mmCIF file of C-alpha atoms in Angstrom:
data_model
loop_
_atom_site.group_PDB
_atom_site.id
_atom_site.type_symbol
_atom_site.label_atom_id
_atom_site.label_comp_id
_atom_site.label_asym_id
_atom_site.label_seq_id
_atom_site.Cartn_x
_atom_site.Cartn_y
_atom_site.Cartn_z
ATOM 1 C CA MET A 156 -0.014 0.010 -0.003
ATOM 2 C CA ALA A 157 1.384 3.363 -0.982
ATOM 3 C CA GLU A 158 2.102 5.964 1.740
ATOM 4 C CA THR A 159 -0.693 8.257 0.499
ATOM 5 C CA GLU A 160 -3.139 5.414 0.558
ATOM 6 C CA LYS A 161 -2.183 4.602 4.160
ATOM 7 C CA SER A 162 -2.555 8.159 5.280
ATOM 8 C CA GLY A 163 -5.875 8.383 3.470
ATOM 9 C CA LEU A 164 -7.148 5.260 5.204
ATOM 10 C CA LEU A 165 -5.857 6.503 8.556
ATOM 11 C CA LEU A 166 -7.607 9.844 8.026
ATOM 12 C CA LYS A 167 -10.866 7.991 7.286
ATOM 13 C CA VAL A 168 -10.545 6.015 10.466
ATOM 14 C CA ILE A 169 -9.270 8.650 12.894
ATOM 15 C CA GLY A 170 -10.353 11.939 11.269
ATOM 16 C CA ASP A 171 -8.619 15.225 12.067
ATOM 17 C CA LYS A 172 -4.960 14.680 12.978
ATOM 18 C CA ARG A 173 -4.927 17.379 15.631
ATOM 19 C CA ARG A 174 -7.912 15.843 17.355
ATOM 20 C CA TRP A 175 -6.296 12.359 17.136
ATOM 21 C CA ARG A 176 -3.005 13.651 18.538
ATOM 22 C CA ALA A 177 -4.805 15.367 21.386
ATOM 23 C CA TYR A 178 -6.599 12.094 22.197
ATOM 24 C CA LYS A 179 -3.338 10.090 22.077
ATOM 25 C CA ALA A 180 -1.639 12.637 24.363
ATOM 26 C CA ARG A 181 -4.422 12.265 26.898
ATOM 27 C CA VAL A 182 -4.198 8.516 26.776
ATOM 28 C CA LYS A 183 -0.413 8.692 27.204
ATOM 29 C CA GLN A 184 -0.991 10.473 30.571
ATOM 30 C CA LEU A 185 -3.136 7.724 32.036
ATOM 31 C CA PRO A 186 -1.702 5.290 34.599
ATOM 32 C CA PRO A 187 -0.268 2.166 32.870
ATOM 33 C CA ASN A 188 -3.183 -0.204 33.604
ATOM 34 C CA TYR A 189 -5.795 2.306 32.345
ATOM 35 C CA ARG A 190 -3.615 3.180 29.333
ATOM 36 C CA ALA A 191 -3.261 -0.487 28.444
ATOM 37 C CA THR A 192 -7.040 -0.915 28.640
ATOM 38 C CA VAL A 193 -7.714 2.118 26.444
ATOM 39 C CA ASP A 194 -5.077 0.892 23.959
ATOM 40 C CA ALA A 195 -6.790 -2.497 23.800
ATOM 41 C CA ILE A 196 -10.178 -0.824 23.232
ATOM 42 C CA GLU A 197 -8.678 1.343 20.529
ATOM 43 C CA ARG A 198 -7.078 -1.639 18.826
ATOM 44 C CA TYR A 199 -10.372 -3.530 18.879
ATOM 45 C CA LEU A 200 -12.242 -0.537 17.503
ATOM 46 C CA MET A 201 -9.724 -0.061 14.681
ATOM 47 C CA TYR A 202 -10.266 -3.646 13.609
ATOM 48 C CA PHE A 203 -13.942 -4.117 14.291
ATOM 49 C CA GLY A 204 -15.556 -0.737 14.864
ATOM 50 C CA VAL A 205 -18.008 0.255 12.187
ATOM 51 C CA LEU A 206 -18.190 4.005 12.650
ATOM 52 C CA ASP A 207 -18.002 7.101 10.532
ATOM 53 C CA THR A 208 -15.070 9.402 11.218
ATOM 54 C CA ASP A 209 -16.845 11.934 13.412
ATOM 55 C CA SER A 210 -18.458 9.197 15.555
ATOM 56 C CA ALA A 211 -15.128 7.420 15.941
ATOM 57 C CA ALA A 212 -13.375 10.564 17.033
ATOM 58 C CA SER A 213 -16.106 11.338 19.596
ATOM 59 C CA LEU A 214 -16.086 7.767 20.844
ATOM 60 C CA PHE A 215 -12.283 7.733 21.328
ATOM 61 C CA GLU A 216 -12.481 11.123 23.142
ATOM 62 C CA ASP A 217 -15.293 9.837 25.375
ATOM 63 C CA VAL A 218 -13.365 6.710 26.220
ATOM 64 C CA ALA A 219 -10.409 8.933 27.225
ATOM 65 C CA ASP A 220 -12.795 10.981 29.442
ATOM 66 C CA LEU A 221 -14.182 7.839 31.032
ATOM 67 C CA PHE A 222 -10.757 6.466 31.850
ATOM 68 C CA GLU A 223 -9.327 9.763 32.977
ATOM 69 C CA GLN A 224 -12.167 10.106 35.470
ATOM 70 C CA ALA A 225 -11.826 6.417 36.464
ATOM 71 C CA ALA A 226 -8.129 6.935 37.122
ATOM 72 C CA VAL A 227 -8.894 9.978 39.347
ATOM 73 C CA ASP A 228 -11.521 8.021 41.186
ATOM 74 C CA GLN A 229 -9.366 4.866 41.215
ATOM 75 C CA THR A 230 -12.214 2.844 39.846
ATOM 76 C CA PRO A 231 -11.157 -0.733 39.135
ATOM 77 C CA ILE A 232 -11.035 -1.606 35.402
ATOM 78 C CA ARG A 233 -13.475 -4.491 35.708
ATOM 79 C CA GLU A 234 -15.934 -2.085 37.314
ATOM 80 C CA ILE A 235 -15.746 0.032 34.147
ATOM 81 C CA VAL A 236 -15.762 -2.608 31.449
ATOM 82 C CA GLY A 237 -17.447 -5.464 33.308
ATOM 83 C CA GLU A 238 -16.712 -9.126 32.818
ATOM 84 C CA ASP A 239 -17.262 -9.041 29.017
ATOM 85 C CA PRO A 240 -15.110 -6.258 27.560
ATOM 86 C CA VAL A 241 -16.244 -7.106 24.056
ATOM 87 C CA GLU A 242 -19.817 -6.416 25.023
ATOM 88 C CA PHE A 243 -18.697 -3.194 26.681
ATOM 89 C CA VAL A 244 -17.061 -1.993 23.518
ATOM 90 C CA ASP A 245 -19.875 -3.199 21.275
ATOM 91 C CA ALA A 246 -22.341 -1.255 23.466
ATOM 92 C CA LEU A 247 -20.156 1.853 23.038
ATOM 93 C CA VAL A 248 -20.191 1.374 19.308
ATOM 94 C CA ARG A 249 -24.001 0.990 19.255
ATOM 95 C CA ASN A 250 -24.317 4.273 21.087
ATOM 96 C CA TYR A 251 -22.149 6.151 18.581
ATOM 97 C CA ARG A 252 -23.136 4.506 15.279
ATOM 98 C CA THR A 253 -25.019 6.855 12.964
ATOM 99 C CA GLY A 254 -26.920 4.599 10.674
ATOM 100 C CA GLY A 255 -25.278 2.607 8.001
ATOM 101 C CA TYR A 256 -25.787 -0.830 6.584
ATOM 102 C CA VAL A 257 -24.859 -2.656 9.810
ATOM 103 C CA ASP A 258 -27.662 -0.911 11.717
ATOM 104 C CA ARG A 259 -30.171 -1.494 8.888
ATOM 105 C CA GLU A 260 -29.267 -5.208 8.774
ATOM 106 C CA ARG A 261 -29.544 -5.581 12.542
ATOM 107 C CA LYS A 262 -32.928 -3.921 12.521
ATOM 108 C CA ARG A 263 -34.006 -6.124 9.597
ATOM 109 C CA LEU A 264 -32.849 -9.246 11.423
ATOM 110 C CA ALA A 265 -34.684 -8.247 14.615
ATOM 111 C CA SER A 266 -37.836 -7.356 12.684
ATOM 112 C CA ALA A 267 -37.809 -10.648 10.789
ATOM 113 C CA ILE A 268 -37.381 -12.623 13.972
ATOM 114 C CA ASP A 269 -40.173 -10.640 15.686
ATOM 115 C CA ARG A 270 -42.516 -11.369 12.756
ATOM 116 C CA ALA A 271 -41.613 -15.024 12.740
ATOM 117 C CA ALA A 272 -42.167 -15.298 16.467
ATOM 118 C CA GLU A 273 -45.522 -13.533 16.201
ATOM 119 C CA ALA A 274 -46.609 -15.925 13.457
ATOM 120 C CA ASP A 275 -45.459 -18.818 15.637
ATOM 121 C CA GLN A 276 -47.922 -17.766 18.405
ATOM 122 C CA ARG A 277 -50.929 -17.588 16.135
#
């Protein structure tokens, strides 16, 4: 992949470079265990997050806010993410997603199952 293609892809994923750098600087200031958690969430989102650029930037910033406050309050990591970190991140993504084919297909699936279940009860 050419360097310009890489930077274009990165821009699509992370958005404005200044905003991304500010987020990364905030994460770097977190205590090591919180920083490692945020890094893991970020990595997961980069691979599996299905967000537009603005939503992704907002989500990353909100994750930084959450973990900054948790570090101040000394909230245990498991208390933040629960026992299923994948579900925690997936719930975050659901809160930030702004339409798109994944949402439409999820709604279509739920609707089809609801209709089938209703027909089952008749």
